[in-house]
mmCIF file of C-alpha atoms in Angstrom:
data_model
loop_
_atom_site.group_PDB
_atom_site.id
_atom_site.type_symbol
_atom_site.label_atom_id
_atom_site.label_comp_id
_atom_site.label_asym_id
_atom_site.label_seq_id
_atom_site.Cartn_x
_atom_site.Cartn_y
_atom_site.Cartn_z
ATOM 1 C CA UNK A 1 -0.314 16.279 2.222
ATOM 2 C CA UNK A 2 -1.920 12.926 3.013
ATOM 3 C CA UNK A 3 -5.464 12.830 4.324
ATOM 4 C CA UNK A 4 -5.280 11.290 7.810
ATOM 5 C CA UNK A 5 -8.513 9.975 9.308
ATOM 6 C CA UNK A 6 -9.275 11.521 12.701
ATOM 7 C CA UNK A 7 -11.675 9.428 14.785
ATOM 8 C CA UNK A 8 -14.660 10.855 16.621
ATOM 9 C CA UNK A 9 -15.736 9.840 20.127
ATOM 10 C CA UNK A 10 -17.994 7.013 18.934
ATOM 11 C CA UNK A 11 -15.256 5.560 16.737
ATOM 12 C CA UNK A 12 -12.720 5.825 19.554
ATOM 13 C CA UNK A 13 -15.070 3.926 21.856
ATOM 14 C CA UNK A 14 -15.293 1.094 19.329
ATOM 15 C CA UNK A 15 -11.528 1.052 18.836
ATOM 16 C CA UNK A 16 -10.951 0.844 22.587
ATOM 17 C CA UNK A 17 -13.119 -2.285 22.648
ATOM 18 C CA UNK A 18 -11.335 -3.836 19.660
ATOM 19 C CA UNK A 19 -7.961 -3.022 21.207
ATOM 20 C CA UNK A 20 -8.890 -4.624 24.519
ATOM 21 C CA UNK A 21 -9.978 -7.792 22.729
ATOM 22 C CA UNK A 22 -6.762 -8.009 20.689
ATOM 23 C CA UNK A 23 -4.689 -7.629 23.861
ATOM 24 C CA UNK A 24 -6.724 -10.376 25.537
ATOM 25 C CA UNK A 25 -5.795 -12.826 22.764
ATOM 26 C CA UNK A 26 -2.092 -12.354 23.556
ATOM 27 C CA UNK A 27 -2.795 -12.700 27.273
ATOM 28 C CA UNK A 28 -4.762 -15.896 26.695
ATOM 29 C CA UNK A 29 -2.258 -17.590 24.381
ATOM 30 C CA UNK A 30 0.704 -17.104 26.720
ATOM 31 C CA UNK A 31 -0.284 -20.206 28.718
ATOM 32 C CA UNK A 32 -0.007 -22.327 25.562
ATOM 33 C CA UNK A 33 3.416 -21.130 24.393
ATOM 34 C CA UNK A 34 5.464 -24.117 25.497
ATOM 35 C CA UNK A 35 8.110 -26.463 24.157
ATOM 36 C CA UNK A 36 6.952 -28.739 21.305
ATOM 37 C CA UNK A 37 3.644 -27.024 20.490
ATOM 38 C CA UNK A 38 3.210 -26.379 16.764
ATOM 39 C CA UNK A 39 2.534 -22.939 15.366
ATOM 40 C CA UNK A 40 -0.591 -24.367 13.719
ATOM 41 C CA UNK A 41 -1.899 -25.371 17.151
ATOM 42 C CA UNK A 42 -1.240 -21.825 18.382
ATOM 43 C CA UNK A 43 -3.104 -20.465 15.366
ATOM 44 C CA UNK A 44 -6.123 -22.725 15.988
ATOM 45 C CA UNK A 45 -6.351 -21.769 19.675
ATOM 46 C CA UNK A 46 -6.262 -18.053 18.787
ATOM 47 C CA UNK A 47 -8.723 -18.485 15.922
ATOM 48 C CA UNK A 48 -11.250 -20.324 18.071
ATOM 49 C CA UNK A 49 -10.897 -17.800 20.908
ATOM 50 C CA UNK A 50 -11.463 -14.821 18.590
ATOM 51 C CA UNK A 51 -14.433 -16.398 16.815
ATOM 52 C CA UNK A 52 -16.178 -18.252 19.646
ATOM 53 C CA UNK A 53 -15.244 -16.382 22.821
ATOM 54 C CA UNK A 54 -14.858 -12.813 21.561
ATOM 55 C CA UNK A 55 -17.440 -12.992 18.754
ATOM 56 C CA UNK A 56 -14.943 -11.155 16.565
ATOM 57 C CA UNK A 57 -13.155 -11.722 13.257
ATOM 58 C CA UNK A 58 -9.453 -12.582 12.828
ATOM 59 C CA UNK A 59 -8.349 -9.772 10.523
ATOM 60 C CA UNK A 60 -5.336 -11.602 9.073
ATOM 61 C CA UNK A 61 -7.327 -14.555 7.752
ATOM 62 C CA UNK A 62 -7.790 -14.076 4.010
ATOM 63 C CA UNK A 63 -6.233 -10.596 4.006
ATOM 64 C CA UNK A 64 -4.634 -10.307 0.553
ATOM 65 C CA UNK A 65 -4.663 -14.106 0.515
ATOM 66 C CA UNK A 66 -2.944 -14.675 3.874
ATOM 67 C CA UNK A 67 -3.974 -18.224 4.910
ATOM 68 C CA UNK A 68 -4.020 -18.088 8.730
ATOM 69 C CA UNK A 69 -5.590 -16.112 11.574
ATOM 70 C CA UNK A 70 -2.360 -14.904 13.226
ATOM 71 C CA UNK A 71 1.313 -14.494 12.310
ATOM 72 C CA UNK A 72 3.979 -16.554 14.112
ATOM 73 C CA UNK A 73 7.515 -15.297 13.478
ATOM 74 C CA UNK A 74 10.305 -17.374 15.040
ATOM 75 C CA UNK A 75 13.979 -16.437 15.536
ATOM 76 C CA UNK A 76 15.214 -15.067 12.175
ATOM 77 C CA UNK A 77 11.682 -14.432 10.876
ATOM 78 C CA UNK A 78 11.083 -10.686 10.976
ATOM 79 C CA UNK A 79 7.325 -10.722 10.336
ATOM 80 C CA UNK A 80 4.415 -12.484 8.599
ATOM 81 C CA UNK A 81 5.492 -16.019 9.563
ATOM 82 C CA UNK A 82 2.759 -18.482 8.555
ATOM 83 C CA UNK A 83 1.699 -21.057 11.179
ATOM 84 C CA UNK A 84 2.065 -24.675 10.062
ATOM 85 C CA UNK A 85 1.732 -28.194 11.458
ATOM 86 C CA UNK A 86 5.417 -29.107 11.045
ATOM 87 C CA UNK A 87 6.866 -26.128 12.895
ATOM 88 C CA UNK A 88 7.352 -26.884 16.604
ATOM 89 C CA UNK A 89 8.691 -24.533 19.231
ATOM 90 C CA UNK A 90 12.119 -25.487 20.593
ATOM 91 C CA UNK A 91 14.095 -24.628 23.705
ATOM 92 C CA UNK A 92 15.505 -21.111 23.446
ATOM 93 C CA UNK A 93 13.282 -20.015 20.552
ATOM 94 C CA UNK A 94 11.903 -16.502 20.466
ATOM 95 C CA UNK A 95 8.558 -16.047 18.731
ATOM 96 C CA UNK A 96 6.507 -13.014 17.835
ATOM 97 C CA UNK A 97 2.756 -13.561 17.775
ATOM 98 C CA UNK A 98 0.910 -10.896 15.816
ATOM 99 C CA UNK A 99 -2.834 -10.613 16.370
ATOM 100 C CA UNK A 100 -5.270 -8.386 14.498
ATOM 101 C CA UNK A 101 -9.015 -8.511 14.998
ATOM 102 C CA UNK A 102 -12.161 -6.858 13.674
ATOM 103 C CA UNK A 103 -14.892 -6.096 16.185
ATOM 104 C CA UNK A 104 -18.028 -4.111 15.404
ATOM 105 C CA UNK A 105 -16.463 -2.951 12.144
ATOM 106 C CA UNK A 106 -13.177 -1.648 13.622
ATOM 107 C CA UNK A 107 -9.677 -3.094 13.530
ATOM 108 C CA UNK A 108 -6.996 -3.457 16.171
ATOM 109 C CA UNK A 109 -3.468 -4.811 15.759
ATOM 110 C CA UNK A 110 -0.863 -5.861 18.338
ATOM 111 C CA UNK A 111 2.049 -8.232 18.863
ATOM 112 C CA UNK A 112 4.577 -9.342 21.462
ATOM 113 C CA UNK A 113 7.551 -11.648 21.894
ATOM 114 C CA UNK A 114 7.491 -14.952 23.766
ATOM 115 C CA UNK A 115 10.587 -16.878 24.857
ATOM 116 C CA UNK A 116 10.667 -20.672 25.073
ATOM 117 C CA UNK A 117 12.564 -21.957 28.090
ATOM 118 C CA UNK A 118 15.899 -20.360 28.868
ATOM 119 C CA UNK A 119 16.900 -17.707 26.309
ATOM 120 C CA UNK A 120 20.379 -16.784 25.193
ATOM 121 C CA UNK A 121 21.738 -13.504 26.532
ATOM 122 C CA UNK A 122 21.537 -12.057 23.020
ATOM 123 C CA UNK A 123 17.915 -13.054 22.351
ATOM 124 C CA UNK A 124 16.756 -11.818 25.756
ATOM 125 C CA UNK A 125 18.488 -8.485 25.234
ATOM 126 C CA UNK A 126 17.085 -8.163 21.703
ATOM 127 C CA UNK A 127 13.524 -8.650 22.924
ATOM 128 C CA UNK A 128 14.072 -6.093 25.685
ATOM 129 C CA UNK A 129 15.458 -3.504 23.259
ATOM 130 C CA UNK A 130 12.571 -4.036 20.830
ATOM 131 C CA UNK A 131 10.017 -3.439 23.593
ATOM 132 C CA UNK A 132 11.979 -0.526 25.045
ATOM 133 C CA UNK A 133 12.145 1.173 21.646
ATOM 134 C CA UNK A 134 8.347 0.977 21.378
ATOM 135 C CA UNK A 135 7.887 2.450 24.851
ATOM 136 C CA UNK A 136 10.287 5.275 24.079
ATOM 137 C CA UNK A 137 8.166 6.191 21.061
ATOM 138 C CA UNK A 138 4.968 6.070 23.112
ATOM 139 C CA UNK A 139 6.489 8.365 25.714
ATOM 140 C CA UNK A 140 7.234 10.880 22.964
ATOM 141 C CA UNK A 141 3.837 11.195 21.285
ATOM 142 C CA UNK A 142 1.833 14.383 21.693
ATOM 143 C CA UNK A 143 -0.360 16.653 19.570
ATOM 144 C CA UNK A 144 1.429 18.898 17.045
ATOM 145 C CA UNK A 145 4.518 16.671 17.046
ATOM 146 C CA UNK A 146 6.031 15.834 13.636
ATOM 147 C CA UNK A 147 5.423 12.178 12.821
ATOM 148 C CA UNK A 148 9.027 11.589 11.772
ATOM 149 C CA UNK A 149 10.235 11.949 15.368
ATOM 150 C CA UNK A 150 8.846 8.472 16.136
ATOM 151 C CA UNK A 151 11.226 6.729 13.748
ATOM 152 C CA UNK A 152 14.065 9.075 14.566
ATOM 153 C CA UNK A 153 13.811 8.240 18.276
ATOM 154 C CA UNK A 154 13.482 4.486 17.731
ATOM 155 C CA UNK A 155 16.467 4.169 15.397
ATOM 156 C CA UNK A 156 18.711 6.363 17.546
ATOM 157 C CA UNK A 157 18.062 4.179 20.568
ATOM 158 C CA UNK A 158 18.388 0.870 18.678
ATOM 159 C CA UNK A 159 21.680 1.867 17.045
ATOM 160 C CA UNK A 160 23.049 2.833 20.456
ATOM 161 C CA UNK A 161 22.289 -0.741 21.560
ATOM 162 C CA UNK A 162 24.276 -2.066 18.554
ATOM 163 C CA UNK A 163 21.200 -3.499 16.818
ATOM 164 C CA UNK A 164 19.474 -2.455 13.571
ATOM 165 C CA UNK A 165 15.958 -1.395 12.515
ATOM 166 C CA UNK A 166 14.156 -3.004 9.572
ATOM 167 C CA UNK A 167 13.217 -0.255 7.121
ATOM 168 C CA UNK A 168 11.012 -2.065 4.599
ATOM 169 C CA UNK A 169 8.098 -2.642 7.006
ATOM 170 C CA UNK A 170 6.375 -0.060 9.141
ATOM 171 C CA UNK A 171 3.421 0.833 11.323
ATOM 172 C CA UNK A 172 0.202 2.173 9.852
ATOM 173 C CA UNK A 173 -2.990 4.041 10.456
ATOM 174 C CA UNK A 174 -5.870 1.826 11.517
ATOM 175 C CA UNK A 175 -9.618 2.115 12.121
ATOM 176 C CA UNK A 176 -12.422 1.000 9.822
ATOM 177 C CA UNK A 177 -9.616 -0.263 7.593
ATOM 178 C CA UNK A 178 -6.731 -2.572 8.484
ATOM 179 C CA UNK A 179 -4.205 -0.218 6.898
ATOM 180 C CA UNK A 180 -4.776 3.529 6.605
ATOM 181 C CA UNK A 181 -2.528 6.551 6.281
ATOM 182 C CA UNK A 182 -0.119 7.461 7.692
ATOM 183 C CA UNK A 183 2.759 5.023 7.423
ATOM 184 C CA UNK A 184 4.744 4.958 10.669
ATOM 185 C CA UNK A 185 8.424 4.551 9.839
ATOM 186 C CA UNK A 186 10.666 3.162 12.576
ATOM 187 C CA UNK A 187 13.861 4.617 11.149
ATOM 188 C CA UNK A 188 15.316 8.114 10.961
ATOM 189 C CA UNK A 189 13.500 10.245 8.385
ATOM 190 C CA UNK A 190 12.783 13.927 8.014
ATOM 191 C CA UNK A 191 9.387 14.072 6.314
ATOM 192 C CA UNK A 192 7.909 17.306 7.763
ATOM 193 C CA UNK A 193 4.510 16.850 6.130
ATOM 194 C CA UNK A 194 2.560 15.004 8.840
ATOM 195 C CA UNK A 195 1.793 16.504 12.238
ATOM 196 C CA UNK A 196 0.077 14.452 14.946
ATOM 197 C CA UNK A 197 -3.440 15.498 15.904
ATOM 198 C CA UNK A 198 -5.813 14.228 18.627
ATOM 199 C CA UNK A 199 -8.032 11.437 17.311
ATOM 200 C CA UNK A 200 -5.403 9.852 15.069
ATOM 201 C CA UNK A 201 -5.044 6.094 15.575
ATOM 202 C CA UNK A 202 -2.118 4.053 14.312
ATOM 203 C CA UNK A 203 0.252 1.208 15.129
ATOM 204 C CA UNK A 204 3.874 1.457 16.162
ATOM 205 C CA UNK A 205 5.660 -1.863 15.597
ATOM 206 C CA UNK A 206 9.475 -1.649 15.402
ATOM 207 C CA UNK A 207 11.255 -4.728 14.030
ATOM 208 C CA UNK A 208 14.761 -4.995 15.475
ATOM 209 C CA UNK A 209 17.583 -7.263 14.217
ATOM 210 C CA UNK A 210 20.766 -8.444 15.897
ATOM 211 C CA UNK A 211 22.791 -8.000 12.726
ATOM 212 C CA UNK A 212 22.045 -6.313 9.418
ATOM 213 C CA UNK A 213 18.655 -4.698 8.791
ATOM 214 C CA UNK A 214 18.479 -6.328 5.357
ATOM 215 C CA UNK A 215 15.625 -8.809 4.829
ATOM 216 C CA UNK A 216 14.379 -11.313 2.252
ATOM 217 C CA UNK A 217 10.936 -12.627 1.334
ATOM 218 C CA UNK A 218 10.529 -16.399 1.191
ATOM 219 C CA UNK A 219 8.860 -18.374 -1.610
ATOM 220 C CA UNK A 220 5.495 -18.409 0.169
ATOM 221 C CA UNK A 221 5.253 -14.684 -0.595
ATOM 222 C CA UNK A 222 4.687 -13.756 3.055
ATOM 223 C CA UNK A 223 7.451 -14.873 5.392
ATOM 224 C CA UNK A 224 10.124 -12.200 5.834
ATOM 225 C CA UNK A 225 13.503 -13.297 7.202
ATOM 226 C CA UNK A 226 16.745 -11.541 8.074
ATOM 227 C CA UNK A 227 19.162 -11.820 5.180
ATOM 228 C CA UNK A 228 22.109 -12.687 7.438
ATOM 229 C CA UNK A 229 20.097 -15.240 9.500
ATOM 230 C CA UNK A 230 20.365 -13.061 12.608
ATOM 231 C CA UNK A 231 17.600 -12.903 15.178
ATOM 232 C CA UNK A 232 14.702 -10.450 14.932
ATOM 233 C CA UNK A 233 12.194 -9.191 17.519
ATOM 234 C CA UNK A 234 9.104 -6.982 17.398
ATOM 235 C CA UNK A 235 6.522 -5.443 19.713
ATOM 236 C CA UNK A 236 3.415 -3.637 18.496
ATOM 237 C CA UNK A 237 0.648 -1.503 19.952
ATOM 238 C CA UNK A 238 -2.320 0.312 18.477
ATOM 239 C CA UNK A 239 -2.416 3.819 19.940
ATOM 240 C CA UNK A 240 -4.661 6.875 20.013
ATOM 241 C CA UNK A 241 -3.270 10.412 19.980
ATOM 242 C CA UNK A 242 -5.009 12.383 22.746
ATOM 243 C CA UNK A 243 -5.129 16.051 23.746
ATOM 244 C CA UNK A 244 -2.367 15.435 26.285
ATOM 245 C CA UNK A 245 -0.296 12.632 24.776
ATOM 246 C CA UNK A 246 -1.430 9.162 23.736
ATOM 247 C CA UNK A 247 -3.451 6.177 24.900
ATOM 248 C CA UNK A 248 -2.449 2.551 24.336
ATOM 249 C CA UNK A 249 -5.523 0.768 23.005
ATOM 250 C CA UNK A 250 -3.916 -2.696 23.160
ATOM 251 C CA UNK A 251 -2.273 -2.601 26.605
ATOM 252 C CA UNK A 252 -1.814 -6.017 28.225
ATOM 253 C CA UNK A 253 -2.185 -6.635 31.953
ATOM 254 C CA UNK A 254 1.425 -7.739 32.453
ATOM 255 C CA UNK A 255 2.868 -4.520 31.073
ATOM 256 C CA UNK A 256 4.235 -2.328 33.821
ATOM 257 C CA UNK A 257 3.341 0.946 32.125
ATOM 258 C CA UNK A 258 0.464 3.396 32.154
ATOM 259 C CA UNK A 259 -2.266 3.038 29.546
ATOM 260 C CA UNK A 260 -2.375 6.809 29.123
ATOM 261 C CA UNK A 261 0.803 8.774 28.467
ATOM 262 C CA UNK A 262 0.715 12.477 29.284
ATOM 263 C CA UNK A 263 3.102 15.189 28.187
ATOM 264 C CA UNK A 264 4.798 17.449 30.707
ATOM 265 C CA UNK A 265 4.712 14.739 33.359
ATOM 266 C CA UNK A 266 8.202 14.481 34.775
ATOM 267 C CA UNK A 267 7.237 11.521 36.929
ATOM 268 C CA UNK A 268 6.064 9.383 33.996
ATOM 269 C CA UNK A 269 7.896 6.077 33.855
ATOM 270 C CA UNK A 270 7.440 4.194 30.604
ATOM 271 C CA UNK A 271 9.199 1.037 31.818
ATOM 272 C CA UNK A 272 10.579 -0.284 35.084
#
């Protein structure tokens, strides 16, 4: 049985603050996600905002040698895309921006998809399904629930939509450390060993592909792409398990959902 860190009230307070700041980075950068901007420019804007405005630390920068402050994953890039000066956004691109920060010694991690100009029907639907799969998982979480039900629910929904779930990369516990136990699989699994308890904090971040779920790592050692060159989309939140359900620590203002999910609430709508 893995030892899962349960946060106390003081730690939760600090994580709420870190989560709010991470969400604000994604809210801020949306105005800059336009045709012809480079991913390096996006990285610099986020870096400066985190350091100068938020007085925080970009958690990705230098993590295991990662060279930038955010990840920018475009079209067939599943995750960990490295910003660079030659990569410009084009009409119809979809891009995931992944932001992780450290504030007052605690981490928060979140990402969302942005669409450049007019999307294809397929890319728009893919992004919707990726976000919907995350919300379905959030709506499920409650104390004493087996952890495996998160991945089971996500993959069942995604397969029904004729897409696939990447299995090699997963969500993770988070707190004083960037990555803690448990691992949060987004695919069907039946590990009965971990039961959710109030005070647990972790990310849920399903990566959804239009074609095969098989992926490949590029020569830079970071960038992960779909093996069949299909599109990929991802949404991510850091969440807290509560006595009555869960709380989204990285909720953005444009999201039309409640920050606090409660069990046994028949009127709860996770998405409109």
